[in-house]
Coordinates of C-alpha atoms and ligand atoms in Angstrom, one line a residue:
M1 CA 27.6 7.0 41.9
T2 CA 25.0 4.8 40.1
A3 CA 24.8 4.6 36.3
T4 CA 22.6 7.0 34.1
R5 CA 19.4 4.9 33.4
T6 CA 17.9 5.2 29.6
I7 CA 14.6 3.5 28.9
I8 CA 13.7 3.2 25.4
V9 CA 10.1 2.8 24.7
G10 CA 9.6 0.5 21.2
A11 CA 11.2 -2.4 20.4
G12 CA 10.9 -2.1 16.8
H13 CA 13.9 -1.6 14.4
S14 CA 14.6 1.9 16.1
G15 CA 14.5 0.8 19.2
G16 CA 17.0 -2.2 18.6
R17 CA 19.3 -0.1 16.8
A18 CA 19.0 2.8 19.3
A19 CA 19.6 0.3 22.1
E20 CA 22.7 -1.1 20.4
A21 CA 24.6 2.2 19.5
L22 CA 23.8 3.6 23.0
H23 CA 25.4 0.5 24.6
E24 CA 28.4 0.9 22.1
A25 CA 28.9 4.3 22.7
D26 CA 28.4 4.4 26.5
P27 CA 29.0 0.5 28.2
E28 CA 28.6 1.6 31.5
R29 CA 24.8 3.0 30.9
D30 CA 21.9 1.1 32.3
I31 CA 19.5 0.5 29.3
I32 CA 16.1 -1.0 29.1
L33 CA 14.3 -1.5 26.0
I34 CA 10.7 -2.0 26.2
G35 CA 8.3 -3.5 23.6
R36 CA 4.8 -4.6 23.3
E37 CA 5.4 -7.4 21.0
A38 CA 6.5 -10.8 21.9
H39 CA 9.3 -10.7 19.3
P40 CA 12.6 -8.9 19.7
P41 CA 13.3 -6.1 17.6
Y42 CA 12.9 -7.0 13.7
E43 CA 12.9 -5.4 10.4
R44 CA 9.6 -5.0 9.0
P45 CA 10.5 -4.9 5.0
P46 CA 10.7 -8.7 4.7
L47 CA 7.3 -9.2 6.1
S48 CA 5.5 -8.0 2.9
K49 CA 8.2 -9.7 0.7
A50 CA 10.4 -12.9 1.6
V51 CA 8.2 -13.7 4.7
L52 CA 5.0 -13.6 2.8
T53 CA 6.4 -15.7 0.1
G54 CA 7.9 -18.1 2.3
A55 CA 11.5 -17.2 1.0
A56 CA 12.8 -16.3 4.5
G57 CA 11.3 -16.9 8.2
S58 CA 10.4 -14.2 10.5
R59 CA 13.3 -14.8 12.7
D60 CA 15.8 -14.0 9.9
S61 CA 14.1 -10.5 10.2
Y62 CA 15.7 -10.0 13.8
L63 CA 18.4 -7.4 14.4
H64 CA 19.7 -9.5 16.7
P65 CA 18.3 -13.0 18.9
A66 CA 16.8 -12.1 22.0
E67 CA 19.6 -13.2 24.4
W68 CA 22.2 -10.8 22.5
Y69 CA 20.6 -8.0 24.3
P70 CA 21.3 -9.1 27.8
E71 CA 24.7 -10.2 26.7
H72 CA 25.3 -6.7 25.8
G73 CA 23.9 -5.1 28.6
I74 CA 20.5 -4.3 27.5
E75 CA 17.7 -5.2 29.7
L76 CA 14.9 -6.5 26.9
R77 CA 11.5 -6.4 28.3
L78 CA 9.1 -7.7 25.7
S79 CA 5.2 -8.4 25.7
T80 CA 5.3 -5.0 27.9
G81 CA 3.4 -2.0 27.1
V82 CA 4.1 1.6 28.5
A83 CA 0.7 3.2 29.6
A84 CA 2.3 6.6 30.4
I85 CA 5.1 9.0 31.0
D86 CA 5.3 10.8 34.5
R87 CA 7.5 13.6 33.3
A88 CA 7.9 15.4 36.8
G89 CA 8.5 11.9 38.6
R90 CA 10.9 11.1 35.8
A91 CA 9.2 7.4 35.7
L92 CA 7.2 5.5 33.6
L93 CA 3.7 3.6 34.4
L94 CA 3.7 0.1 32.5
E95 CA 0.3 -1.6 31.8
D96 CA 0.9 -3.8 34.2
G97 CA 0.7 -1.5 37.1
A98 CA 4.7 -1.2 37.6
R99 CA 6.5 2.1 37.9
L100 CA 10.1 2.3 36.4
A101 CA 12.3 5.6 36.9
F102 CA 14.5 6.8 34.2
D103 CA 17.0 9.4 33.9
T104 CA 16.5 9.7 29.9
L105 CA 13.8 8.7 27.9
L106 CA 13.9 7.5 24.0
L107 CA 10.4 7.1 22.3
T108 CA 10.7 4.9 19.3
T109 CA 7.1 4.0 19.3
G110 CA 6.7 3.5 15.5
A111 CA 3.5 3.7 13.6
R112 CA 0.4 1.3 13.3
A113 CA -1.4 0.4 10.4
R114 CA -4.5 3.0 9.4
T115 CA -7.8 1.0 10.0
L116 CA -10.3 1.0 6.8
P117 CA -13.0 3.0 7.6
V118 CA -16.0 1.9 6.1
P119 CA -19.2 -0.2 7.2
G120 CA -18.8 -3.8 7.6
A121 CA -14.8 -3.6 7.7
A122 CA -14.6 -4.5 11.2
E123 CA -17.2 -7.4 11.1
A124 CA -15.4 -8.9 7.8
G125 CA -12.1 -9.2 9.5
V126 CA -10.2 -6.9 7.6
L127 CA -6.3 -7.9 7.5
Y128 CA -3.6 -5.5 7.9
L129 CA 0.5 -6.1 7.8
R130 CA 2.6 -4.6 10.2
D131 CA 3.7 -7.2 12.2
I132 CA 5.1 -11.0 12.3
P133 CA 1.8 -12.4 13.7
E134 CA -0.2 -10.7 10.9
A135 CA 2.7 -11.6 8.1
E136 CA 2.7 -15.3 9.3
M137 CA -1.2 -15.4 9.3
L138 CA -1.4 -14.0 5.7
A139 CA 1.4 -16.3 4.3
S140 CA -0.2 -19.7 6.1
R141 CA -3.7 -18.6 4.1
L142 CA -2.4 -17.0 0.9
G143 CA -1.9 -19.7 -2.1
P144 CA -3.9 -21.4 -5.3
G145 CA -7.5 -20.9 -5.1
V146 CA -7.8 -17.9 -2.9
T147 CA -8.9 -14.7 -3.8
L148 CA -7.4 -11.6 -2.1
A149 CA -8.8 -8.3 -2.5
V150 CA -6.5 -5.7 -1.3
I151 CA -7.6 -2.1 -0.4
G152 CA -4.9 0.6 -1.3
A153 CA -2.2 0.5 -4.0
G154 CA 0.4 2.0 -1.9
F155 CA 4.1 0.3 -1.3
I156 CA 2.7 -2.1 1.0
G157 CA -0.7 -3.3 -0.8
L158 CA 1.2 -3.5 -4.1
E159 CA 3.9 -5.9 -2.2
V160 CA 1.1 -7.9 -0.7
A161 CA -0.3 -8.0 -4.0
A162 CA 2.9 -9.2 -5.8
S163 CA 3.7 -11.9 -3.1
A164 CA 0.2 -13.1 -3.3
R165 CA 0.3 -13.6 -7.1
Q166 CA 3.8 -15.4 -6.6
L167 CA 1.8 -17.6 -3.9
G168 CA -0.8 -18.4 -6.8
A169 CA -3.6 -16.3 -5.3
T170 CA -6.0 -14.5 -7.6
V171 CA -5.5 -10.6 -6.6
H172 CA -7.8 -7.5 -6.9
V173 CA -6.2 -4.2 -6.0
I174 CA -8.8 -1.4 -5.2
E175 CA -7.3 2.3 -5.4
I176 CA -8.9 5.5 -5.3
A177 CA -6.5 7.3 -6.8
P178 CA -6.3 6.9 -11.0
Q179 CA -3.0 5.1 -10.7
P180 CA -1.1 3.4 -8.1
L181 CA 1.4 4.9 -5.7
G182 CA -0.2 8.4 -6.1
R183 CA 1.0 9.7 -2.9
V184 CA 4.8 8.8 -3.4
V185 CA 5.9 8.8 -7.2
D186 CA 4.7 10.7 -10.3
P187 CA 1.5 9.3 -11.9
V188 CA 3.9 8.5 -15.0
I189 CA 6.0 5.9 -12.7
G190 CA 2.8 4.8 -11.0
R191 CA 1.0 3.9 -14.4
W192 CA 4.0 1.9 -14.9
V193 CA 3.9 -0.1 -12.0
G194 CA 0.2 -0.5 -12.6
A195 CA 1.0 -2.1 -15.9
L196 CA 3.7 -4.4 -14.4
H197 CA 1.0 -5.8 -11.8
A198 CA -1.6 -6.2 -14.6
R199 CA 1.1 -8.1 -16.7
H200 CA 1.5 -10.4 -13.6
G201 CA -2.5 -10.8 -13.5
V202 CA -3.5 -8.5 -11.0
T203 CA -7.0 -7.2 -11.5
L204 CA -6.8 -3.4 -11.0
H205 CA -9.9 -1.3 -9.9
L206 CA -8.6 2.4 -10.3
G207 CA -10.3 5.5 -9.3
R208 CA -12.5 3.1 -7.3
A209 CA -13.5 3.5 -3.5
V210 CA -14.5 0.7 -1.1
R211 CA -17.8 2.1 0.1
A212 CA -19.2 -1.2 2.2
I213 CA -17.9 -4.8 2.9
E214 CA -20.8 -7.3 3.2
P215 CA -20.8 -11.1 3.9
G216 CA -21.2 -12.9 0.4
G217 CA -19.9 -14.8 -2.6
T218 CA -16.9 -17.4 -1.0
A219 CA -16.8 -15.1 2.4
H220 CA -16.7 -11.5 1.6
R221 CA -18.1 -9.2 -1.0
V222 CA -16.4 -5.8 -1.4
I223 CA -19.0 -3.2 -2.5
L224 CA -17.3 -0.2 -4.7
D225 CA -18.5 3.3 -5.1
D226 CA -19.9 2.3 -8.9
A227 CA -21.9 -0.3 -7.2
S228 CA -19.7 -3.0 -8.4
A229 CA -19.0 -5.8 -6.1
I230 CA -15.7 -8.2 -5.6
D231 CA -16.1 -11.3 -4.1
A232 CA -13.0 -12.5 -2.0
D233 CA -11.8 -15.0 0.4
M234 CA -9.4 -12.4 2.4
I235 CA -9.2 -8.4 2.2
V236 CA -6.1 -6.8 3.2
A237 CA -6.0 -2.9 3.6
G238 CA -2.9 -0.9 3.1
I239 CA -4.3 2.5 3.3
G240 CA -1.2 3.9 5.1
A241 CA 0.3 4.6 9.0
V242 CA -0.7 6.5 11.6
P243 CA 2.3 7.3 14.0
N244 CA 1.9 6.1 17.6
T245 CA 2.1 9.4 19.4
E246 CA -0.3 9.1 22.2
L247 CA 2.0 8.6 24.9
A248 CA 3.9 11.5 24.3
E249 CA 0.6 13.7 23.7
A250 CA -0.7 12.8 26.9
A251 CA 2.5 13.5 28.6
G252 CA 2.6 17.1 27.1
L253 CA 5.1 17.0 24.4
A254 CA 4.8 18.9 21.1
V255 CA 3.2 16.7 18.5
R256 CA 2.0 17.5 15.2
D257 CA 1.5 13.9 12.8
G258 CA 4.6 12.8 14.7
I259 CA 6.6 13.8 17.9
L260 CA 8.2 16.8 16.9
T261 CA 12.4 16.7 17.3
D262 CA 15.2 18.6 16.0
E263 CA 18.3 16.8 14.5
Q264 CA 19.6 15.2 17.6
G265 CA 16.1 13.8 18.4
R266 CA 15.4 16.1 21.0
T267 CA 11.7 16.8 22.2
D268 CA 10.6 20.1 24.0
D269 CA 11.7 18.0 27.1
P270 CA 15.5 18.1 27.8
A271 CA 15.2 14.5 29.0
I272 CA 13.1 12.9 26.4
R273 CA 14.1 12.4 22.9
A274 CA 12.5 10.5 20.1
A275 CA 13.4 8.4 16.7
G276 CA 11.9 6.5 13.8
D277 CA 8.1 6.7 12.2
C278 CA 7.0 8.0 15.3
T279 CA 8.8 11.6 14.9
R280 CA 8.3 14.6 12.8
H281 CA 11.9 15.6 12.8
F282 CA 14.1 18.7 11.3
N283 CA 16.1 17.4 8.5
P284 CA 18.8 19.9 8.1
L285 CA 19.4 19.1 4.4
L286 CA 15.7 19.9 3.5
G287 CA 15.7 22.7 5.9
R288 CA 12.3 21.5 7.2
A289 CA 10.5 18.9 9.8
I290 CA 9.3 15.7 7.9
R291 CA 8.1 12.6 9.0
L292 CA 9.0 9.4 7.2
E293 CA 8.0 5.6 7.2
S294 CA 11.1 4.0 6.0
W295 CA 14.0 1.4 7.1
Q296 CA 16.7 4.1 6.6
N297 CA 15.3 6.6 8.8
A298 CA 14.3 3.9 11.6
Q299 CA 18.0 2.6 11.7
N300 CA 19.9 5.6 10.9
Q301 CA 18.1 8.2 12.7
A302 CA 17.8 6.1 15.9
I303 CA 21.6 5.4 15.7
A304 CA 22.4 9.1 15.4
V305 CA 20.0 10.0 18.1
A306 CA 21.3 7.3 20.5
R307 CA 25.0 8.6 20.0
C308 CA 23.6 12.2 20.8
M309 CA 22.4 11.2 24.0
A310 CA 25.8 9.4 24.8
G311 CA 27.4 13.0 24.2
I312 CA 28.5 12.4 20.8
D313 CA 28.1 15.1 17.9
H314 CA 26.3 13.0 15.6
P315 CA 23.1 15.0 14.1
H316 CA 21.0 13.1 11.7
A317 CA 21.2 14.6 8.2
E318 CA 20.4 12.3 5.2
I319 CA 18.4 12.7 1.9
P320 CA 15.4 10.3 2.5
W321 CA 15.7 7.1 0.7
F322 CA 13.0 4.5 0.3
W323 CA 13.0 1.3 -2.0
S324 CA 10.0 -1.2 -2.8
D325 CA 10.6 -4.7 -4.4
Q326 CA 8.0 -6.3 -6.6
Y327 CA 8.3 -9.1 -8.6
D328 CA 11.5 -8.6 -10.2
M329 CA 11.2 -4.9 -10.1
N330 CA 13.3 -2.8 -7.6
L331 CA 12.0 0.9 -7.2
Q332 CA 13.9 3.2 -5.3
S333 CA 13.1 6.8 -4.1
L334 CA 15.3 9.8 -3.0
G335 CA 14.3 12.9 -1.3
I336 CA 10.9 14.4 -1.4
A337 CA 9.4 15.4 -4.6
E338 CA 6.9 18.2 -4.7
P339 CA 3.6 17.2 -6.3
G340 CA 3.5 18.0 -10.0
A341 CA 7.2 19.1 -10.4
P342 CA 8.6 18.8 -13.8
L343 CA 10.5 15.7 -14.5
S344 CA 13.9 14.9 -16.3
W345 CA 14.4 11.4 -17.4
R346 CA 17.4 9.2 -17.5
G347 CA 16.2 6.4 -19.6
D348 CA 13.4 5.5 -21.4
P349 CA 9.8 5.9 -19.0
E350 CA 8.1 3.2 -21.4
G351 CA 11.3 0.9 -20.7
A352 CA 12.2 -1.4 -18.3
D353 CA 14.4 0.8 -16.4
F354 CA 14.8 4.4 -15.7
I355 CA 15.3 7.2 -13.4
A356 CA 13.2 10.3 -13.0
F357 CA 14.9 13.6 -11.5
T358 CA 13.1 16.6 -10.0
L359 CA 15.5 19.5 -10.1
A360 CA 15.7 22.7 -8.2
D361 CA 18.3 25.5 -8.2
G362 CA 20.5 23.2 -10.2
R363 CA 20.6 20.2 -7.9
I364 CA 18.7 17.0 -7.9
A365 CA 15.7 17.7 -5.1
A366 CA 14.3 14.2 -5.9
A367 CA 14.8 11.1 -7.8
T368 CA 12.9 7.9 -8.7
G369 CA 14.6 5.1 -10.1
V370 CA 13.0 1.7 -11.4
N371 CA 15.4 -1.0 -11.8
R372 CA 18.7 0.9 -11.6
A373 CA 19.9 0.7 -8.1
K374 CA 23.7 0.8 -8.8
E375 CA 23.1 4.2 -10.4
M376 CA 20.6 5.3 -7.6
A377 CA 23.4 4.5 -5.3
A378 CA 25.4 7.1 -7.3
V379 CA 22.6 9.7 -7.1
R380 CA 22.1 9.3 -3.5
R381 CA 25.4 10.4 -3.2
I382 CA 25.2 13.3 -5.5
M383 CA 22.2 14.8 -3.6
Q384 CA 24.1 14.1 -0.2
R385 CA 27.0 16.2 -1.5
N386 CA 24.4 18.8 -2.8
V387 CA 26.7 18.8 -6.5
A388 CA 25.5 21.0 -9.4
V389 CA 24.0 19.0 -12.3
E390 CA 22.5 19.6 -15.7
P391 CA 19.4 17.6 -16.9
A392 CA 21.0 17.0 -20.1
V393 CA 24.1 15.6 -18.5
L394 CA 21.8 13.3 -16.4
A395 CA 19.9 12.1 -19.5
D396 CA 22.9 11.5 -21.4
P397 CA 23.4 7.6 -21.4
A398 CA 27.4 8.1 -21.7
T399 CA 27.4 10.2 -18.4
R400 CA 28.5 7.6 -15.5
L401 CA 26.6 8.9 -12.6
V402 CA 29.1 7.7 -10.0
S403 CA 31.6 10.4 -11.5
L404 CA 29.2 12.9 -11.1
A405 CA 28.8 11.6 -7.3
K406 CA 32.7 12.7 -6.7
G407 CA 31.8 16.2 -7.3
Ligands
FAD501 P1 8.2 0.0 14.5 O1 9.1 -0.9 13.5 O2 6.6 0.3 14.3 O3 8.4 -0.2 16.2 C1 7.8 0.3 17.0 C2 7.4 -0.6 18.3 O4 7.1 0.1 19.2 C3 6.6 -1.5 17.9 O5 7.2 -2.8 18.2 C4 5.5 -1.5 18.8 O6 4.7 -2.4 19.4 C5 6.2 -0.6 19.9 N1 5.2 0.2 21.0 C6 4.4 1.3 20.2 N2 4.0 2.0 21.6 C7 4.3 1.2 22.6 C8 4.3 1.2 24.0 N3 3.1 2.2 24.5 N4 4.6 0.6 24.6 C9 5.6 -0.4 24.2 N5 5.7 -0.7 23.1 C10 5.4 0.1 22.2 N6 10.8 0.9 4.6 C11 11.8 0.8 3.5 O7 12.4 1.4 3.4 N7 11.7 0.0 2.6 C12 10.6 -1.3 2.6 O8 10.6 -1.9 1.5 C13 9.7 -1.3 3.5 N8 8.8 -2.2 3.8 C14 7.9 -2.4 4.8 C15 7.1 -3.3 4.7 C16 6.2 -3.5 5.9 C17 5.1 -4.5 5.9 C18 6.1 -2.5 6.7 C19 5.0 -2.6 7.9 C20 7.0 -1.4 6.8 C21 7.9 -1.3 5.9 N9 9.1 -0.4 5.6 C22 10.1 -0.2 4.6 C23 8.7 1.0 6.6 C24 10.0 0.5 8.0 O9 9.8 -1.1 8.2 C25 9.6 1.3 9.4 O10 9.7 2.7 8.7 C26 10.2 0.9 10.4 O11 9.7 -0.6 10.8 C27 10.0 2.0 11.5 O12 10.6 1.4 12.6 P2 10.4 2.1 13.7 O13 11.0 1.5 15.2 O14 10.3 3.6 14.2 O15 8.8 1.4 14.2

């Protein structure tokens, strides 16, 4: 009898962790991990932080060195693109023309940076940050005497801005919303983060859209909607990510801004599952399907789905968690806040550290913590266990959150 063959498409964070978990759960399985990038699977968070500032090398972000995979029964095919899925024939068509049969398939194709849709952006060579070559290129060019324009004050844009300031560059951040992080945190916290950047010497252009990019100044001229202009040597756009769902869509799988899956990563084809940034997956704790772009989901959803593929009952059910490091600030967010929901505070929102909670039915629905990493670990447990809480108790500095977490 030949071993079951599972092919994993996308050798990023999810693909790497899934291959590892699948081999651990089922050592006899024939596992092939295919990825378009030249690097073995790696974690992306350091790219905008330690790799950009030079505090870490890009290889430090590898999950394992390339040789680890064959040593653990996993065939790793790098620099290899998958062009199509032949569902009826249970085979993949590779971009080099080869055909590869599978019994089961796992799609971990991730996401890519959204490109800036304004005149002149392509001609100016606007930069994005998603992979190691882009991080290395940015790191090699940033430094004193360089002016950087960052378009978009989301997490990636702001982390690039913070790293560039640490390297001595002059930094402008342009954001269409009235405050940074508009899509992900309450405006009060967004303004707090904006003030942090201003204190570190970043010039913020808030409530301004980029209309065009023209040649001019030292290299590029960014034209804003009030007709003002910013001259910059380099431009980085951090305006969101687009899930890589084209393979799934072309194969007729259900896709809605993410490949639709259940809590076990199952798509509407019993032989095909998906995990990571490319999925819109059902979260049993929230009772609805969500798409996430986060380290936690890339890692833990992939492990859960791989274990389910091996026949182990391991549905993925976690409270969404995300962190960002900028300068000496650590920001963490838990759950998914409803826009405009009223907040309960622990600590002073004007101070150096605090947590903002959103409550629903006497439970914490979402929380954002600034410089309160230890307490956020307790909040995560409180939310995961669905413990009932009172806003006054959460606000009381005498309350030890870790004791609430015990329920
Ligand atoms: P990816 O890591 O995107 O991997 C997908 C892989 O699939 C890619 O290598 C791609 O080339 C490959 N692929 C796609 N299509 C094909 C194909 N047809 N054939 C072959 N290969 C294919 N999250 C946090 O929680 N905290 C952070 O601080 C944080 N910082 C981040 C900083 C940066 C700069 C970035 C880019 C992301 C950050 N994230 C952070 C998010 C986190 O890194 C992602 O959610 C995670 O990388 C997603 O993993 P993934 O495996 O789903 O997708």
